[in-house]
Amino acid sequence: YDYRYLDANALVVDFANRRVGGGCFGEGFVQEEQMVAQSADFAVRLRCHQDVMGRGSACTYQGVHIDIWWNREQAAQKNSLDINAVEDCHSQPLTIIAVDAPVMRGRGSYSKEALEMLAKKTYLVMEVGQCLAAPTILSGLLGGGAFRGNRPLILLLHLLLQPVEGSIDVQFHHPIFWSFSRFTIPQLEQRMLELADDMLLRLSAKGVSTLREALEEIFSWELVTSHDDIDIVGRYAS
C-alpha cells in the first residue's frame, strides 16, 4: 500500500494472522509485520495486547498514523530490506481492519467452511467501510500469499461484495512477488485479473442473484490453491 495520499479515515486491510500482528515482535516480515513496522501507533497498540480473531470476526484500530513507507520492490526483500530505501510517510489518521483468511497450505481445494470463512472476512471489510463512511478501502490478496489461497477467487469475492452504491473507492492491490511457474510476474498478474472476470461472467450466465447461490456455484468449481501458481496457470474448474 501507499498511504501517503490517502484521505483521513480511509480503511486499510491488514492481511492478518489469527493473532493480530503475527510475528511482528519475533520472526517474519511479510505484509502484516511490515505494516506494524511502519506505524508506531499500531506497534504500541499490539505491544500492549495482540487480539485473537474468531472465524467470523475482525479487529479494527482507528486513528492509526503510518510513519514510514517503502515500495513494492523493497517489500519483496523482507528481512533484507534496504534501510536507505525507507521514506517518511506522515499519513492522515487511518483505520486498520485486521482480517485473517483460511490456511490453504497442504489442501487440494476449498471446503465449504473455508470458502464461507473467506467470504465472511471479505464481507466484514466492506461492511465496516460502509459503517465508518470510509472514503477509500485498501485491500488485496487476502490469504493469497503464504496461506496459498486461490488468488482469482479472492478478487472475485471483492468484486461481488464491494459496496454497490459506489460511494467508497475500493482499491484492490494484487502484487505477485515470485513466480513458481514458467510465466513472468506481469503475466501472472494479468492472467489473475482475466480469470476473475471470467468467473464473474460464469456466475452471471448461471443467473446467480444471491451470495449463497454464488458460493454454492463457486464451491462446485473445486478451486485449487496457489501452490506452484496452479490457481492461475492451471485449470480452476472443469
PDB file of C-alpha atoms in Angstrom:
ATOM      1  CA  TYR A   1       0.000   0.000   0.000  1.00  0.00           C
ATOM      2  CA  ASP A   2       0.961   3.633  -0.496  1.00  0.00           C
ATOM      3  CA  TYR A   3      -0.557   5.572   2.392  1.00  0.00           C
ATOM      4  CA  ARG A   4       0.930   8.979   1.666  1.00  0.00           C
ATOM      5  CA  TYR A   5      -2.018  10.459  -0.240  1.00  0.00           C
ATOM      6  CA  LEU A   6      -4.963   8.789   1.494  1.00  0.00           C
ATOM      7  CA  ASP A   7      -7.751  10.890   2.965  1.00  0.00           C
ATOM      8  CA  ALA A   8      -8.349  10.723   6.700  1.00  0.00           C
ATOM      9  CA  ASN A   9     -10.324   7.688   7.944  1.00  0.00           C
ATOM     10  CA  ALA A  10      -9.527   5.517   4.935  1.00  0.00           C
ATOM     11  CA  LEU A  11      -9.871   1.805   5.747  1.00  0.00           C
ATOM     12  CA  VAL A  12      -6.714  -0.265   5.323  1.00  0.00           C
ATOM     13  CA  VAL A  13      -6.857  -4.069   5.357  1.00  0.00           C
ATOM     14  CA  ASP A  14      -4.245  -5.926   7.377  1.00  0.00           C
ATOM     15  CA  PHE A  15      -3.882  -9.455   5.953  1.00  0.00           C
ATOM     16  CA  ALA A  16      -3.583 -10.727   9.465  1.00  0.00           C
ATOM     17  CA  ASN A  17      -2.580 -13.797  11.342  1.00  0.00           C
ATOM     18  CA  ARG A  18      -5.316 -15.105  13.620  1.00  0.00           C
ATOM     19  CA  ARG A  19      -3.301 -13.454  16.393  1.00  0.00           C
ATOM     20  CA  VAL A  20      -3.132  -9.897  15.113  1.00  0.00           C
ATOM     21  CA  GLY A  21       0.405  -8.790  14.391  1.00  0.00           C
ATOM     22  CA  GLY A  22       1.646 -12.278  13.609  1.00  0.00           C
ATOM     23  CA  GLY A  23       5.382 -12.388  14.147  1.00  0.00           C
ATOM     24  CA  CYS A  24       5.817  -8.615  14.396  1.00  0.00           C
ATOM     25  CA  PHE A  25       7.776  -8.912  17.667  1.00  0.00           C
ATOM     26  CA  GLY A  26       9.667 -12.029  16.632  1.00  0.00           C
ATOM     27  CA  GLU A  27      10.210 -13.700  13.282  1.00  0.00           C
ATOM     28  CA  GLY A  28       8.515 -12.953   9.992  1.00  0.00           C
ATOM     29  CA  PHE A  29       8.385  -9.814   7.868  1.00  0.00           C
ATOM     30  CA  VAL A  30       5.559 -10.120   5.340  1.00  0.00           C
ATOM     31  CA  GLN A  31       2.603  -7.766   4.795  1.00  0.00           C
ATOM     32  CA  GLU A  32       1.270  -7.670   8.343  1.00  0.00           C
ATOM     33  CA  GLU A  33       4.639  -7.432  10.074  1.00  0.00           C
ATOM     34  CA  GLN A  34       5.741  -4.711   7.644  1.00  0.00           C
ATOM     35  CA  MET A  35       2.570  -2.725   8.350  1.00  0.00           C
ATOM     36  CA  VAL A  36       3.280  -2.858  12.083  1.00  0.00           C
ATOM     37  CA  ALA A  37       6.869  -1.738  11.475  1.00  0.00           C
ATOM     38  CA  GLN A  38       5.603   1.265   9.518  1.00  0.00           C
ATOM     39  CA  SER A  39       3.352   2.586  12.307  1.00  0.00           C
ATOM     40  CA  ALA A  40       4.335   3.467  15.866  1.00  0.00           C
ATOM     41  CA  ASP A  41       0.618   3.724  16.762  1.00  0.00           C
ATOM     42  CA  PHE A  42      -0.101   0.189  15.573  1.00  0.00           C
ATOM     43  CA  ALA A  43       3.074  -1.261  17.088  1.00  0.00           C
ATOM     44  CA  VAL A  44       2.420   0.239  20.535  1.00  0.00           C
ATOM     45  CA  ARG A  45      -1.199  -0.948  20.494  1.00  0.00           C
ATOM     46  CA  LEU A  46      -0.187  -4.508  19.647  1.00  0.00           C
ATOM     47  CA  ARG A  47       2.647  -4.452  22.146  1.00  0.00           C
ATOM     48  CA  CYS A  48       0.040  -3.822  24.836  1.00  0.00           C
ATOM     49  CA  HIS A  49      -2.230  -6.599  23.573  1.00  0.00           C
ATOM     50  CA  GLN A  50      -2.405  -8.776  20.461  1.00  0.00           C
ATOM     51  CA  ASP A  51      -6.055  -9.604  19.772  1.00  0.00           C
ATOM     52  CA  VAL A  52      -7.074 -13.088  18.635  1.00  0.00           C
ATOM     53  CA  MET A  53      -9.790 -13.339  15.976  1.00  0.00           C
ATOM     54  CA  GLY A  54     -12.530 -15.907  15.580  1.00  0.00           C
ATOM     55  CA  ARG A  55     -13.513 -17.431  12.224  1.00  0.00           C
ATOM     56  CA  GLY A  56     -16.295 -14.893  11.758  1.00  0.00           C
ATOM     57  CA  SER A  57     -14.744 -11.775  13.254  1.00  0.00           C
ATOM     58  CA  ALA A  58     -12.334  -8.940  12.527  1.00  0.00           C
ATOM     59  CA  CYS A  59     -10.489  -6.337  14.606  1.00  0.00           C
ATOM     60  CA  THR A  60     -10.388  -2.608  13.888  1.00  0.00           C
ATOM     61  CA  TYR A  61      -7.893   0.015  15.048  1.00  0.00           C
ATOM     62  CA  GLN A  62      -8.902   3.642  14.472  1.00  0.00           C
ATOM     63  CA  GLY A  63      -6.784   6.792  14.415  1.00  0.00           C
ATOM     64  CA  VAL A  64      -3.643   4.963  13.280  1.00  0.00           C
ATOM     65  CA  HIS A  65      -0.914   7.009  11.590  1.00  0.00           C
ATOM     66  CA  ILE A  66       1.612   5.456   9.209  1.00  0.00           C
ATOM     67  CA  ASP A  67       5.033   6.993   9.814  1.00  0.00           C
ATOM     68  CA  ILE A  68       7.308   5.396   7.242  1.00  0.00           C
ATOM     69  CA  TRP A  69       6.909   3.600   3.909  1.00  0.00           C
ATOM     70  CA  TRP A  70       8.850   1.602   1.321  1.00  0.00           C
ATOM     71  CA  ASN A  71       7.991   0.488  -2.184  1.00  0.00           C
ATOM     72  CA  ARG A  72       6.949  -2.866  -3.601  1.00  0.00           C
ATOM     73  CA  GLU A  73      10.456  -3.873  -4.600  1.00  0.00           C
ATOM     74  CA  GLN A  74      11.729  -3.352  -1.063  1.00  0.00           C
ATOM     75  CA  ALA A  75       8.703  -5.121   0.452  1.00  0.00           C
ATOM     76  CA  ALA A  76       9.665  -8.222  -1.547  1.00  0.00           C
ATOM     77  CA  GLN A  77      13.091  -8.228   0.134  1.00  0.00           C
ATOM     78  CA  LYS A  78      11.509  -8.968   3.525  1.00  0.00           C
ATOM     79  CA  ASN A  79      14.286  -9.051   6.146  1.00  0.00           C
ATOM     80  CA  SER A  80      16.823  -7.905   3.553  1.00  0.00           C
ATOM     81  CA  LEU A  81      15.042  -4.579   3.068  1.00  0.00           C
ATOM     82  CA  ASP A  82      17.470  -1.705   2.419  1.00  0.00           C
ATOM     83  CA  ILE A  83      17.183   0.737   5.327  1.00  0.00           C
ATOM     84  CA  ASN A  84      18.187   3.557   2.970  1.00  0.00           C
ATOM     85  CA  ALA A  85      15.021   2.923   0.921  1.00  0.00           C
ATOM     86  CA  VAL A  86      12.737   3.778   3.867  1.00  0.00           C
ATOM     87  CA  GLU A  87      10.809   7.014   3.276  1.00  0.00           C
ATOM     88  CA  ASP A  88       8.920   9.323   5.615  1.00  0.00           C
ATOM     89  CA  CYS A  89       5.158   8.996   5.251  1.00  0.00           C
ATOM     90  CA  HIS A  90       3.185  11.044   7.817  1.00  0.00           C
ATOM     91  CA  SER A  91      -0.246   9.764   6.796  1.00  0.00           C
ATOM     92  CA  GLN A  92      -3.619  11.078   7.852  1.00  0.00           C
ATOM     93  CA  PRO A  93      -5.272   9.115  10.711  1.00  0.00           C
ATOM     94  CA  LEU A  94      -6.461   5.820   9.206  1.00  0.00           C
ATOM     95  CA  THR A  95      -8.484   2.806  10.320  1.00  0.00           C
ATOM     96  CA  ILE A  96      -6.799  -0.580  10.093  1.00  0.00           C
ATOM     97  CA  ILE A  97      -9.056  -3.620   9.865  1.00  0.00           C
ATOM     98  CA  ALA A  98      -7.307  -6.902  10.621  1.00  0.00           C
ATOM     99  CA  VAL A  99      -8.843  -9.962   8.975  1.00  0.00           C
ATOM    100  CA  ASP A 100      -7.408 -13.422   8.617  1.00  0.00           C
ATOM    101  CA  ALA A 101      -8.078 -15.983   5.891  1.00  0.00           C
ATOM    102  CA  PRO A 102      -8.335 -19.774   5.733  1.00  0.00           C
ATOM    103  CA  VAL A 103      -4.976 -21.511   5.664  1.00  0.00           C
ATOM    104  CA  MET A 104      -4.921 -23.479   2.413  1.00  0.00           C
ATOM    105  CA  ARG A 105      -1.389 -24.885   2.634  1.00  0.00           C
ATOM    106  CA  GLY A 106      -1.481 -28.625   2.063  1.00  0.00           C
ATOM    107  CA  ARG A 107      -5.073 -28.623   0.803  1.00  0.00           C
ATOM    108  CA  GLY A 108      -6.202 -29.550  -2.667  1.00  0.00           C
ATOM    109  CA  SER A 109      -9.268 -27.323  -2.850  1.00  0.00           C
ATOM    110  CA  TYR A 110     -11.683 -25.313  -0.711  1.00  0.00           C
ATOM    111  CA  SER A 111     -14.053 -26.902   1.760  1.00  0.00           C
ATOM    112  CA  LYS A 112     -17.415 -25.178   2.217  1.00  0.00           C
ATOM    113  CA  GLU A 113     -16.232 -23.978   5.621  1.00  0.00           C
ATOM    114  CA  ALA A 114     -13.054 -22.412   4.196  1.00  0.00           C
ATOM    115  CA  LEU A 115     -14.912 -20.761   1.318  1.00  0.00           C
ATOM    116  CA  GLU A 116     -17.547 -19.316   3.650  1.00  0.00           C
ATOM    117  CA  MET A 117     -14.854 -18.026   6.015  1.00  0.00           C
ATOM    118  CA  LEU A 118     -13.125 -16.148   3.188  1.00  0.00           C
ATOM    119  CA  ALA A 119     -16.446 -14.680   2.061  1.00  0.00           C
ATOM    120  CA  LYS A 120     -17.318 -13.588   5.623  1.00  0.00           C
ATOM    121  CA  LYS A 121     -13.984 -11.852   6.094  1.00  0.00           C
ATOM    122  CA  THR A 122     -14.322 -10.015   2.783  1.00  0.00           C
ATOM    123  CA  TYR A 123     -17.886  -9.027   3.667  1.00  0.00           C
ATOM    124  CA  LEU A 124     -16.728  -7.659   7.025  1.00  0.00           C
ATOM    125  CA  VAL A 125     -14.186  -5.419   5.298  1.00  0.00           C
ATOM    126  CA  MET A 126     -16.840  -3.912   3.020  1.00  0.00           C
ATOM    127  CA  GLU A 127     -19.447  -3.597   5.782  1.00  0.00           C
ATOM    128  CA  VAL A 128     -17.054  -1.859   8.172  1.00  0.00           C
ATOM    129  CA  GLY A 129     -16.032   0.500   5.377  1.00  0.00           C
ATOM    130  CA  GLN A 130     -19.661   1.482   4.854  1.00  0.00           C
ATOM    131  CA  CYS A 131     -20.446   1.786   8.583  1.00  0.00           C
ATOM    132  CA  LEU A 132     -17.467   4.107   9.088  1.00  0.00           C
ATOM    133  CA  ALA A 133     -18.174   6.038   5.881  1.00  0.00           C
ATOM    134  CA  ALA A 134     -14.589   5.418   4.815  1.00  0.00           C
ATOM    135  CA  PRO A 135     -13.642   7.375   1.685  1.00  0.00           C
ATOM    136  CA  THR A 136     -11.348   4.576   0.490  1.00  0.00           C
ATOM    137  CA  ILE A 137     -10.764   0.896   1.202  1.00  0.00           C
ATOM    138  CA  LEU A 138      -7.309  -0.527   0.506  1.00  0.00           C
ATOM    139  CA  SER A 139      -7.487  -4.298   0.178  1.00  0.00           C
ATOM    140  CA  GLY A 140      -5.895  -7.038  -1.872  1.00  0.00           C
ATOM    141  CA  LEU A 141      -4.903 -10.693  -1.980  1.00  0.00           C
ATOM    142  CA  LEU A 142      -6.195 -11.687   1.452  1.00  0.00           C
ATOM    143  CA  GLY A 143      -4.741 -15.139   2.160  1.00  0.00           C
ATOM    144  CA  GLY A 144      -3.171 -15.309  -1.308  1.00  0.00           C
ATOM    145  CA  GLY A 145       0.436 -15.427  -0.119  1.00  0.00           C
ATOM    146  CA  ALA A 146       1.832 -17.876   2.418  1.00  0.00           C
ATOM    147  CA  PHE A 147      -1.692 -19.176   3.150  1.00  0.00           C
ATOM    148  CA  ARG A 148      -1.892 -20.327  -0.510  1.00  0.00           C
ATOM    149  CA  GLY A 149      -5.422 -19.088  -1.206  1.00  0.00           C
ATOM    150  CA  ASN A 150      -6.792 -19.029  -4.751  1.00  0.00           C
ATOM    151  CA  ARG A 151      -5.998 -15.526  -5.965  1.00  0.00           C
ATOM    152  CA  PRO A 152      -8.632 -15.110  -8.706  1.00  0.00           C
ATOM    153  CA  LEU A 153     -11.215 -16.218  -6.129  1.00  0.00           C
ATOM    154  CA  ILE A 154     -10.085 -13.536  -3.672  1.00  0.00           C
ATOM    155  CA  LEU A 155     -10.539 -10.859  -6.326  1.00  0.00           C
ATOM    156  CA  LEU A 156     -13.904 -12.344  -7.346  1.00  0.00           C
ATOM    157  CA  LEU A 157     -15.234 -12.066  -3.788  1.00  0.00           C
ATOM    158  CA  HIS A 158     -14.137  -8.422  -3.639  1.00  0.00           C
ATOM    159  CA  LEU A 159     -16.000  -7.750  -6.897  1.00  0.00           C
ATOM    160  CA  LEU A 160     -19.139  -9.445  -5.584  1.00  0.00           C
ATOM    161  CA  LEU A 161     -19.132  -7.785  -2.171  1.00  0.00           C
ATOM    162  CA  GLN A 162     -17.945  -4.251  -2.881  1.00  0.00           C
ATOM    163  CA  PRO A 163     -20.466  -1.504  -1.991  1.00  0.00           C
ATOM    164  CA  VAL A 164     -22.986  -1.220  -4.820  1.00  0.00           C
ATOM    165  CA  GLU A 165     -23.601   2.487  -4.319  1.00  0.00           C
ATOM    166  CA  GLY A 166     -20.074   3.291  -5.442  1.00  0.00           C
ATOM    167  CA  SER A 167     -19.640   5.772  -2.608  1.00  0.00           C
ATOM    168  CA  ILE A 168     -16.417   4.099  -1.453  1.00  0.00           C
ATOM    169  CA  ASP A 169     -13.319   3.871  -3.604  1.00  0.00           C
ATOM    170  CA  VAL A 170     -12.249   0.222  -3.255  1.00  0.00           C
ATOM    171  CA  GLN A 171      -8.631  -0.229  -4.350  1.00  0.00           C
ATOM    172  CA  PHE A 172      -7.575  -3.848  -4.824  1.00  0.00           C
ATOM    173  CA  HIS A 173      -3.809  -4.380  -4.708  1.00  0.00           C
ATOM    174  CA  HIS A 174      -2.650  -7.583  -6.376  1.00  0.00           C
ATOM    175  CA  PRO A 175       1.165  -7.689  -6.476  1.00  0.00           C
ATOM    176  CA  ILE A 176       2.668 -11.115  -7.030  1.00  0.00           C
ATOM    177  CA  PHE A 177       6.234 -11.179  -5.756  1.00  0.00           C
ATOM    178  CA  TRP A 178       7.504 -14.513  -7.104  1.00  0.00           C
ATOM    179  CA  SER A 179       6.710 -16.823  -9.968  1.00  0.00           C
ATOM    180  CA  PHE A 180       6.761 -20.569  -9.368  1.00  0.00           C
ATOM    181  CA  SER A 181       5.938 -21.339 -12.989  1.00  0.00           C
ATOM    182  CA  ARG A 182       7.287 -20.531 -16.448  1.00  0.00           C
ATOM    183  CA  PHE A 183       5.231 -17.336 -16.569  1.00  0.00           C
ATOM    184  CA  THR A 184       6.586 -13.907 -15.681  1.00  0.00           C
ATOM    185  CA  ILE A 185       5.149 -11.916 -12.776  1.00  0.00           C
ATOM    186  CA  PRO A 186       3.354  -9.422 -15.090  1.00  0.00           C
ATOM    187  CA  GLN A 187       1.830 -12.355 -16.981  1.00  0.00           C
ATOM    188  CA  LEU A 188       0.610 -13.939 -13.754  1.00  0.00           C
ATOM    189  CA  GLU A 189      -0.909 -10.679 -12.529  1.00  0.00           C
ATOM    190  CA  GLN A 190      -2.740 -10.096 -15.817  1.00  0.00           C
ATOM    191  CA  ARG A 191      -3.962 -13.690 -16.032  1.00  0.00           C
ATOM    192  CA  MET A 192      -5.324 -13.453 -12.496  1.00  0.00           C
ATOM    193  CA  LEU A 193      -7.459 -10.462 -13.491  1.00  0.00           C
ATOM    194  CA  GLU A 194      -8.735 -12.279 -16.563  1.00  0.00           C
ATOM    195  CA  LEU A 195      -9.695 -15.360 -14.554  1.00  0.00           C
ATOM    196  CA  ALA A 196     -11.621 -13.302 -12.010  1.00  0.00           C
ATOM    197  CA  ASP A 197     -13.525 -11.594 -14.850  1.00  0.00           C
ATOM    198  CA  ASP A 198     -14.266 -14.987 -16.384  1.00  0.00           C
ATOM    199  CA  MET A 199     -15.564 -16.312 -13.059  1.00  0.00           C
ATOM    200  CA  LEU A 200     -17.839 -13.280 -12.721  1.00  0.00           C
ATOM    201  CA  LEU A 201     -19.251 -13.889 -16.206  1.00  0.00           C
ATOM    202  CA  ARG A 202     -19.905 -17.541 -15.373  1.00  0.00           C
ATOM    203  CA  LEU A 203     -21.871 -16.563 -12.294  1.00  0.00           C
ATOM    204  CA  SER A 204     -23.887 -14.098 -14.356  1.00  0.00           C
ATOM    205  CA  ALA A 205     -24.603 -16.730 -17.009  1.00  0.00           C
ATOM    206  CA  LYS A 206     -25.926 -19.022 -14.277  1.00  0.00           C
ATOM    207  CA  GLY A 207     -28.368 -16.349 -13.168  1.00  0.00           C
ATOM    208  CA  VAL A 208     -26.851 -16.109  -9.701  1.00  0.00           C
ATOM    209  CA  SER A 209     -28.561 -13.381  -7.664  1.00  0.00           C
ATOM    210  CA  THR A 210     -27.554 -14.009  -4.022  1.00  0.00           C
ATOM    211  CA  LEU A 211     -24.318 -14.579  -2.168  1.00  0.00           C
ATOM    212  CA  ARG A 212     -25.483 -18.042  -1.096  1.00  0.00           C
ATOM    213  CA  GLU A 213     -26.107 -19.015  -4.721  1.00  0.00           C
ATOM    214  CA  ALA A 214     -22.721 -17.614  -5.697  1.00  0.00           C
ATOM    215  CA  LEU A 215     -20.898 -19.596  -3.006  1.00  0.00           C
ATOM    216  CA  GLU A 216     -22.686 -22.810  -3.946  1.00  0.00           C
ATOM    217  CA  GLU A 217     -21.719 -22.351  -7.588  1.00  0.00           C
ATOM    218  CA  ILE A 218     -18.117 -21.423  -6.706  1.00  0.00           C
ATOM    219  CA  PHE A 219     -17.828 -24.472  -4.443  1.00  0.00           C
ATOM    220  CA  SER A 220     -18.811 -26.705  -7.364  1.00  0.00           C
ATOM    221  CA  TRP A 221     -15.799 -25.435  -9.330  1.00  0.00           C
ATOM    222  CA  GLU A 222     -13.399 -27.163  -6.901  1.00  0.00           C
ATOM    223  CA  LEU A 223     -10.962 -24.271  -6.939  1.00  0.00           C
ATOM    224  CA  VAL A 224      -7.336 -25.195  -6.390  1.00  0.00           C
ATOM    225  CA  THR A 225      -4.808 -23.443  -4.156  1.00  0.00           C
ATOM    226  CA  SER A 226      -1.904 -21.285  -5.330  1.00  0.00           C
ATOM    227  CA  HIS A 227       0.800 -23.942  -4.934  1.00  0.00           C
ATOM    228  CA  ASP A 228       3.125 -23.660  -7.960  1.00  0.00           C
ATOM    229  CA  ASP A 229       0.814 -20.934  -9.331  1.00  0.00           C
ATOM    230  CA  ILE A 230      -1.679 -23.602 -10.395  1.00  0.00           C
ATOM    231  CA  ASP A 231      -4.582 -21.304  -9.418  1.00  0.00           C
ATOM    232  CA  ILE A 232      -3.540 -19.033 -12.292  1.00  0.00           C
ATOM    233  CA  VAL A 233      -1.706 -21.159 -14.857  1.00  0.00           C
ATOM    234  CA  GLY A 234      -3.691 -24.363 -14.456  1.00  0.00           C
ATOM    235  CA  ARG A 235      -7.398 -25.060 -14.559  1.00  0.00           C
ATOM    236  CA  TYR A 236      -9.687 -23.526 -11.958  1.00  0.00           C
ATOM    237  CA  ALA A 237     -12.735 -25.546 -12.972  1.00  0.00           C
ATOM    238  CA  SER A 238     -13.593 -28.335 -15.317  1.00  0.00           C
TER     239      SER A 238
END
